[in-house]
GROMACS .gro file of N, CA and C in nm:
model
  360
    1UNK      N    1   0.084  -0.118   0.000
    1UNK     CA    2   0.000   0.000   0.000
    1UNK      C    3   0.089   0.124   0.000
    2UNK      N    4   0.050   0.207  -0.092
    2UNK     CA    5   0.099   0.349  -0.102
    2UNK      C    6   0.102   0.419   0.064
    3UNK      N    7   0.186   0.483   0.059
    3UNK     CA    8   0.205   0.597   0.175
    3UNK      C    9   0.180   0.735   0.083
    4UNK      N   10   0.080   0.816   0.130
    4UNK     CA   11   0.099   0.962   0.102
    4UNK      C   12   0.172   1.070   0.206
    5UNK      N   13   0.341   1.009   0.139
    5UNK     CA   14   0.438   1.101   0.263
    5UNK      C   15   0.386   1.222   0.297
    6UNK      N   16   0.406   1.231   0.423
    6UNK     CA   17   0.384   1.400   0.514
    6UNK      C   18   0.503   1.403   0.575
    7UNK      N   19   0.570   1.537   0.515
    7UNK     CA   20   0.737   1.531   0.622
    7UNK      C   21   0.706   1.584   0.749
    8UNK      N   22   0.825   1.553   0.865
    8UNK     CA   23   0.844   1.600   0.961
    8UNK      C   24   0.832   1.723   1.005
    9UNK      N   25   0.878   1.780   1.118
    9UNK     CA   26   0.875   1.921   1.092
    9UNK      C   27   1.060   1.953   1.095
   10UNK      N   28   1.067   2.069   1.089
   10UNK     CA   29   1.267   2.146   1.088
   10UNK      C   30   1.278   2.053   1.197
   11UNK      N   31   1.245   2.094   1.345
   11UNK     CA   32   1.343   2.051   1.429
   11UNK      C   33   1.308   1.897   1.461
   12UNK      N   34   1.190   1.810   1.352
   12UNK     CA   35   1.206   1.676   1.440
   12UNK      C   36   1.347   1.569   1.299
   13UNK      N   37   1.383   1.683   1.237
   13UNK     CA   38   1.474   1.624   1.145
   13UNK      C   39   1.546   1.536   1.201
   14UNK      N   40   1.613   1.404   1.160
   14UNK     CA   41   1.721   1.335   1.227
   14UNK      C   42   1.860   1.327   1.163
   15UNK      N   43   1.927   1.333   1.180
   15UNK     CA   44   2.101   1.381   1.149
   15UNK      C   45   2.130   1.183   1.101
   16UNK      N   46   2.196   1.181   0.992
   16UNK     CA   47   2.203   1.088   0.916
   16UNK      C   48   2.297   1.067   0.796
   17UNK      N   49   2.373   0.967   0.752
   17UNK     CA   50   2.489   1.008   0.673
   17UNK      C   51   2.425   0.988   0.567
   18UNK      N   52   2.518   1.097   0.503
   18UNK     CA   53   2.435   1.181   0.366
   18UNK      C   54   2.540   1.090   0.228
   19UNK      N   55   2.481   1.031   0.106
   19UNK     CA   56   2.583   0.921   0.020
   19UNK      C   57   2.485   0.968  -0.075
   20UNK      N   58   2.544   0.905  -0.219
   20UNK     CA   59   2.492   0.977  -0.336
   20UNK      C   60   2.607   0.841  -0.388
   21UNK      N   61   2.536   0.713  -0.428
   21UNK     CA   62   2.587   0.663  -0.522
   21UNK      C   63   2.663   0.585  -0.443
   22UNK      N   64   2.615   0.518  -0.325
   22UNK     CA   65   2.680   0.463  -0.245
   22UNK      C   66   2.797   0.484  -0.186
   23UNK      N   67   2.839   0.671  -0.221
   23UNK     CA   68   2.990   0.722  -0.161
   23UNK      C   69   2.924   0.834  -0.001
   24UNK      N   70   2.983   0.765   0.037
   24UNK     CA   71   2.998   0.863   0.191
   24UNK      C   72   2.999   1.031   0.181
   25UNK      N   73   2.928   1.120   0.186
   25UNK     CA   74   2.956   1.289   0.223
   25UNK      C   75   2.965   1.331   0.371
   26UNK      N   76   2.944   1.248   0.483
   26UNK     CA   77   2.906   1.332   0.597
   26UNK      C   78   2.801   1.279   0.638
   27UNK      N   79   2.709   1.411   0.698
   27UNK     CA   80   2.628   1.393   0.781
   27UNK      C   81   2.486   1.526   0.721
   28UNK      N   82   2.410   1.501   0.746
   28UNK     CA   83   2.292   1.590   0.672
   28UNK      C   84   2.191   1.486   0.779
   29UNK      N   85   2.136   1.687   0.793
   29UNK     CA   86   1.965   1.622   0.840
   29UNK      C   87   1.844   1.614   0.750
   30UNK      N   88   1.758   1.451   0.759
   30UNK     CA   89   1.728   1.393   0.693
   30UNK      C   90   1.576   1.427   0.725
   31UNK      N   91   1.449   1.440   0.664
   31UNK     CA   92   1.316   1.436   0.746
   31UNK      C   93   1.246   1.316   0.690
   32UNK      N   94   1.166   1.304   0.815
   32UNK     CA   95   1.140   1.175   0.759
   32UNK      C   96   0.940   1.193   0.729
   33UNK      N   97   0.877   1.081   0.726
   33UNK     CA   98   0.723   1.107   0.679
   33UNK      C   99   0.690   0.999   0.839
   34UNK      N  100   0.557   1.129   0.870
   34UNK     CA  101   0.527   1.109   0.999
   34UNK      C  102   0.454   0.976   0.969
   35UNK      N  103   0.363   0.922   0.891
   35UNK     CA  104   0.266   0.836   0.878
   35UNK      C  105   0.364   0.692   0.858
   36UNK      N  106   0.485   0.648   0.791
   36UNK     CA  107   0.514   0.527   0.793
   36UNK      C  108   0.679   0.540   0.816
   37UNK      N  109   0.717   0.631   0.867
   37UNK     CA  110   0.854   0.654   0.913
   37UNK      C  111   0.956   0.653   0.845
   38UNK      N  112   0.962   0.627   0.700
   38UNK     CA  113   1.043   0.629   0.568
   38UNK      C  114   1.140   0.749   0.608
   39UNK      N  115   1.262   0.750   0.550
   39UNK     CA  116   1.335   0.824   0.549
   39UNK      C  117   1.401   0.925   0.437
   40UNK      N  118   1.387   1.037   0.406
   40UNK     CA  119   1.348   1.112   0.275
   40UNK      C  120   1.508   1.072   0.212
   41UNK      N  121   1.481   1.022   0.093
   41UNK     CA  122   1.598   1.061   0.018
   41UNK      C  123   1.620   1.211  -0.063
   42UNK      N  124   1.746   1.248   0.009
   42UNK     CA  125   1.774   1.406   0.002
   42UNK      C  126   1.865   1.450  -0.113
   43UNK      N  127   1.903   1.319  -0.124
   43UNK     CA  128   2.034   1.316  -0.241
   43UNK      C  129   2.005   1.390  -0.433
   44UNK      N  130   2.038   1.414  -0.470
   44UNK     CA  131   2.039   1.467  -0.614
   44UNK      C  132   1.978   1.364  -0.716
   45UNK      N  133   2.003   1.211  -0.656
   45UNK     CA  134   1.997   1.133  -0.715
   45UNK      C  135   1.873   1.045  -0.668
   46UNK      N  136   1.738   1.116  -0.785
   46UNK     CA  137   1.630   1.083  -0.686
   46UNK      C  138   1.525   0.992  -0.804
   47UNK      N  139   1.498   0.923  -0.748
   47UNK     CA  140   1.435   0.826  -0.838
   47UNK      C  141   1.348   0.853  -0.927
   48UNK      N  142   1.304   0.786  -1.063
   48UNK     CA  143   1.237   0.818  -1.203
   48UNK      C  144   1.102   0.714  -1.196
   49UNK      N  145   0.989   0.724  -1.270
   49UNK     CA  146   0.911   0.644  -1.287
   49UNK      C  147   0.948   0.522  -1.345
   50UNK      N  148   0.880   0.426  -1.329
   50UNK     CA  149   0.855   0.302  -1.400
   50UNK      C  150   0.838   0.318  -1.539
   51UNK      N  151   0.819   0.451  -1.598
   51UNK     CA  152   0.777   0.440  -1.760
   51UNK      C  153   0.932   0.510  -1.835
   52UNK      N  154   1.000   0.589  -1.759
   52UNK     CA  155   1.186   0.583  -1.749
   52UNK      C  156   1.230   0.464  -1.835
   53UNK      N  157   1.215   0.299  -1.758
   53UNK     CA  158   1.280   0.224  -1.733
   53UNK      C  159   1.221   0.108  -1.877
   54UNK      N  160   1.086   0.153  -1.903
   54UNK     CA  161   1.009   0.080  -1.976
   54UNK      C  162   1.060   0.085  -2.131
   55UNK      N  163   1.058   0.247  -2.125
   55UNK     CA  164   1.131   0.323  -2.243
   55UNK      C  165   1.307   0.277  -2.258
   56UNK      N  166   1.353   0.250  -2.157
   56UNK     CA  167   1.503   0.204  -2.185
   56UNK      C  168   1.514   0.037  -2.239
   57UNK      N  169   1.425   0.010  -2.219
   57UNK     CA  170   1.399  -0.168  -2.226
   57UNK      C  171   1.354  -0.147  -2.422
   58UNK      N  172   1.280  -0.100  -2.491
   58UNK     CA  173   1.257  -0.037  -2.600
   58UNK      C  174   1.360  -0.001  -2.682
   59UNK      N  175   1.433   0.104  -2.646
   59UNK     CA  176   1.560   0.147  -2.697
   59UNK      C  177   1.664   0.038  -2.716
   60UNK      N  178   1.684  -0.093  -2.605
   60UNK     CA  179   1.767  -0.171  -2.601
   60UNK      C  180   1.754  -0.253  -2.719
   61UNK      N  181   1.559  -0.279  -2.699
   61UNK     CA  182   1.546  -0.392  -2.811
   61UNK      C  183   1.562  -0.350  -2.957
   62UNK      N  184   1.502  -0.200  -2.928
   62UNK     CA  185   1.541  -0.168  -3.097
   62UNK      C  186   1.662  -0.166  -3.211
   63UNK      N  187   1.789  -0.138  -3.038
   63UNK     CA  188   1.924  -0.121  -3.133
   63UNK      C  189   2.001  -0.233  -3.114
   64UNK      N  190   1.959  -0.377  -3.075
   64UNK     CA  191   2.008  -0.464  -3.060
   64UNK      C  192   1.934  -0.593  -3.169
   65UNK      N  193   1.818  -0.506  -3.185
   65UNK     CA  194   1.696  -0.655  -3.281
   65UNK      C  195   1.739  -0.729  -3.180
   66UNK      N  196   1.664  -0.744  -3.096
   66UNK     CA  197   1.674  -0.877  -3.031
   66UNK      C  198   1.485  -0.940  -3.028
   67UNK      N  199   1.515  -1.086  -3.093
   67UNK     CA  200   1.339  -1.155  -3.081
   67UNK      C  201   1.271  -1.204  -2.986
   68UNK      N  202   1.178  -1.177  -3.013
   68UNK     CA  203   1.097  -1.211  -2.900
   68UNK      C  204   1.104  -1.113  -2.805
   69UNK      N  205   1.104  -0.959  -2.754
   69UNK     CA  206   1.121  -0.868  -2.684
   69UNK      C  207   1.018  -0.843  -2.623
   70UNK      N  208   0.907  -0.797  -2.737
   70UNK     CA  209   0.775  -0.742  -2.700
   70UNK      C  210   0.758  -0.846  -2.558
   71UNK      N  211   0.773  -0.966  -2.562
   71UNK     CA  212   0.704  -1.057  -2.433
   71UNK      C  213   0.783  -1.052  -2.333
   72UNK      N  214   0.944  -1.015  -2.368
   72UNK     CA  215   1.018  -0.965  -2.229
   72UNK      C  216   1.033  -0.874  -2.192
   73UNK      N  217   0.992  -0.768  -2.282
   73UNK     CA  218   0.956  -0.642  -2.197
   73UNK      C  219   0.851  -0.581  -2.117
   74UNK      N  220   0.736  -0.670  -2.139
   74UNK     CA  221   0.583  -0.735  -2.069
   74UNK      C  222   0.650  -0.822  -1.915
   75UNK      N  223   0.754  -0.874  -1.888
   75UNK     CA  224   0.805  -0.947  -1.815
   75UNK      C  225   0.883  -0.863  -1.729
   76UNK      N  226   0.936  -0.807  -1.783
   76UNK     CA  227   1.007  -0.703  -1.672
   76UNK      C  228   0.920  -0.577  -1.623
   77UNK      N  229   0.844  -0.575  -1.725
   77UNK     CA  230   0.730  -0.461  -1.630
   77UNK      C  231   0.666  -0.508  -1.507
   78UNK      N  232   0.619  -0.610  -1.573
   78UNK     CA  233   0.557  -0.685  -1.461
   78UNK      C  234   0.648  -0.726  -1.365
   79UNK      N  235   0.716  -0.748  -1.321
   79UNK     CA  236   0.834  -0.800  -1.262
   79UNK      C  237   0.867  -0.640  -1.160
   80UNK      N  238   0.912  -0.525  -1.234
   80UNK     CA  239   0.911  -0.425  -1.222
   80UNK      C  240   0.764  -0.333  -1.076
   81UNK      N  241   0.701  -0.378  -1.170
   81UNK     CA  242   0.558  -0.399  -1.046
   81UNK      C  243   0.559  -0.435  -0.897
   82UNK      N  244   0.628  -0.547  -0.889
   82UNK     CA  245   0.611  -0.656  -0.815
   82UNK      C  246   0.674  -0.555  -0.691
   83UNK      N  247   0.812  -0.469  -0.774
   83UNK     CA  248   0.862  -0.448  -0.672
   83UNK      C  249   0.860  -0.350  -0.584
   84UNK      N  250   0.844  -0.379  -0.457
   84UNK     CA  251   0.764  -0.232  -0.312
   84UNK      C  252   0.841  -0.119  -0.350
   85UNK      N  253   0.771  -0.070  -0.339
   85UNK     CA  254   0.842   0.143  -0.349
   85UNK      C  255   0.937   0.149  -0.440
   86UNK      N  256   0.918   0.068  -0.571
   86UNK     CA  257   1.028   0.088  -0.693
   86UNK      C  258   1.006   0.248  -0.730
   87UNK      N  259   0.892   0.268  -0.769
   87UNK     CA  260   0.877   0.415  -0.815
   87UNK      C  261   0.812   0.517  -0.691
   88UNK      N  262   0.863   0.494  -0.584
   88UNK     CA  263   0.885   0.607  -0.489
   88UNK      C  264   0.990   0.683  -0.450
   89UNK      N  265   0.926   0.806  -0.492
   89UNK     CA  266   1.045   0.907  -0.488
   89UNK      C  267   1.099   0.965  -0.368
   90UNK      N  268   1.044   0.948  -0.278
   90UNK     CA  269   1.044   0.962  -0.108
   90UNK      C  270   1.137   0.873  -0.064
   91UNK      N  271   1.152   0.755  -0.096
   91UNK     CA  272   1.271   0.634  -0.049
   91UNK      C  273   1.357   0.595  -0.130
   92UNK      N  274   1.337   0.559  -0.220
   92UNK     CA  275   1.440   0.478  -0.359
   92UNK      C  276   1.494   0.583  -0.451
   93UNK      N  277   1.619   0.565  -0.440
   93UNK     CA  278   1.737   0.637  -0.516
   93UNK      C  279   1.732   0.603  -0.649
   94UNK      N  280   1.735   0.668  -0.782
   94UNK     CA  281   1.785   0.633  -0.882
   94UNK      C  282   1.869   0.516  -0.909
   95UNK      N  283   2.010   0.524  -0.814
   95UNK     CA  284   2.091   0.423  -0.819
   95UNK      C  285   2.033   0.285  -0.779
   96UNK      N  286   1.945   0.275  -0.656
   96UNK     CA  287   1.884   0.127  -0.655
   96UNK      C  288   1.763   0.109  -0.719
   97UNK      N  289   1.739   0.164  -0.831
   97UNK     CA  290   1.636   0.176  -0.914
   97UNK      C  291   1.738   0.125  -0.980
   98UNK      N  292   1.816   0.141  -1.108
   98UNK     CA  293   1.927   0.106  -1.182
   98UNK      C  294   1.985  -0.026  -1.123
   99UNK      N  295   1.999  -0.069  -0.992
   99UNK     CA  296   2.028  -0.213  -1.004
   99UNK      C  297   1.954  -0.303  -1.009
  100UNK      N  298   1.850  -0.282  -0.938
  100UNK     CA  299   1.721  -0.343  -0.961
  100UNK      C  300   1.686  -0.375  -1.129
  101UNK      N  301   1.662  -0.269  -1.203
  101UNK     CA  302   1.679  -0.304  -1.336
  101UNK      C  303   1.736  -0.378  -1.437
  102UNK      N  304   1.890  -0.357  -1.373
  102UNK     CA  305   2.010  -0.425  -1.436
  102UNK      C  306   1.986  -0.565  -1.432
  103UNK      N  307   1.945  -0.643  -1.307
  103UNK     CA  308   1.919  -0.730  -1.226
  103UNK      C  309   1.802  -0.800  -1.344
  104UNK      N  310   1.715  -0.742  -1.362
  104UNK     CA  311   1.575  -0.794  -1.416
  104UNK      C  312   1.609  -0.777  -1.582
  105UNK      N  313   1.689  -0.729  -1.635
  105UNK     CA  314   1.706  -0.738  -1.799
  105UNK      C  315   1.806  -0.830  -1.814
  106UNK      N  316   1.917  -0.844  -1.709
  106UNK     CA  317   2.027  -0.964  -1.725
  106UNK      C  318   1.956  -1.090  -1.732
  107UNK      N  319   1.837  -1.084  -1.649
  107UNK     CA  320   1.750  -1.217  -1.629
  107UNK      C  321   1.671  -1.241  -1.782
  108UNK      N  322   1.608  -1.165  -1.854
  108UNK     CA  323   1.540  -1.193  -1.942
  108UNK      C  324   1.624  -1.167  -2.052
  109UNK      N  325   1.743  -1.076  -2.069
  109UNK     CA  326   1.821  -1.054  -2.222
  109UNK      C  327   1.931  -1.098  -2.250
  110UNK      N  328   2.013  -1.204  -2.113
  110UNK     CA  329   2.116  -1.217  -2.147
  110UNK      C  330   2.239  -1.119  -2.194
  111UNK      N  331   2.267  -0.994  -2.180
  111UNK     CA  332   2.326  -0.928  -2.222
  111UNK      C  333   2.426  -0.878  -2.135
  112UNK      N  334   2.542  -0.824  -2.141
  112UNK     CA  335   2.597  -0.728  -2.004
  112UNK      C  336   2.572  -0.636  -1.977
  113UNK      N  337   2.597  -0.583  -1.838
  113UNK     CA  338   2.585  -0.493  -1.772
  113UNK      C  339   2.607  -0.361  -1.864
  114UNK      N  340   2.734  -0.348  -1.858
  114UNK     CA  341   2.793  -0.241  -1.932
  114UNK      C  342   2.685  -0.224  -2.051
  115UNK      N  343   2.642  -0.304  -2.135
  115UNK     CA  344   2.543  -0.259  -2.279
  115UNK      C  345   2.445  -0.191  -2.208
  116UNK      N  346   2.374  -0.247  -2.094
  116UNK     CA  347   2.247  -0.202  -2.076
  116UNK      C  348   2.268  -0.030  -1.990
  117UNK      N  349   2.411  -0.016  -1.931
  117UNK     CA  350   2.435   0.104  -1.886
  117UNK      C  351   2.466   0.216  -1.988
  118UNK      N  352   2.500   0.169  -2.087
  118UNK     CA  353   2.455   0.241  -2.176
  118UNK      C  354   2.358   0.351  -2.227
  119UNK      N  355   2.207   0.280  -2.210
  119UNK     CA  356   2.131   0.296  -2.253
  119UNK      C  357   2.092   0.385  -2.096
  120UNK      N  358   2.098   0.361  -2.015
  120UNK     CA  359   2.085   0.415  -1.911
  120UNK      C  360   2.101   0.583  -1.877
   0.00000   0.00000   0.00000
């Protein structure tokens, strides 16, 4: 079930180390959403919709011809679905959006990493 985040207020912020891409900056205060306690991602690097990711799966198949796509790209949406707070922008970073992905096209395209970062 969806959360409709409500942030904290200034001073109930909590002090928290601040990373962007899994690299360490410090320390930054973080607010969080009073209703399910999520913790805001503050970083630059803030997550894209599910239709982002749909569109990159498209581009792959087009400049690769690869057959049979249309039904694995139906597979990773769905798949894509499955997964909790993929397209929440309140918790999930771009970057674990992108592995998550990587993860689910290696499974259905056989291809490497590096090709599909590409397209990324």
């Amino acid at each position: 079930m969806k959360c409709e985040h409500i942030d904290c207020g200034h001073l109930e912020k909590v002090w928290l180390p601040y990373a962007v891409r899994e690299q360490a900056y410090g320390m930054k205060s973080h607010p969080f959403c009073l209703k399910c306690g999520i913790v805001k991602n503050i970083g630059p690097d803030r997550a894209t919709g599910r239709g982002y990711f749909i569109n990159v799966i498209s581009r792959i198949e087009k400049h690769l011809k690869i057959p049979g796509s249309s039904v694995r790209m139906r597979l990773i949406a769905k798949d894509l679905e499955k997964v909790e707070d993929f397209d929440d922008k309140y918790s999930m970073s771009k970057y674990s959006q992108e592995k998550i992905f990587i993860n689910l096209v290696k499974k259905y395209y056989r291809i490497p990493e590096r090709t599909i970062m590409q397209f990324l």
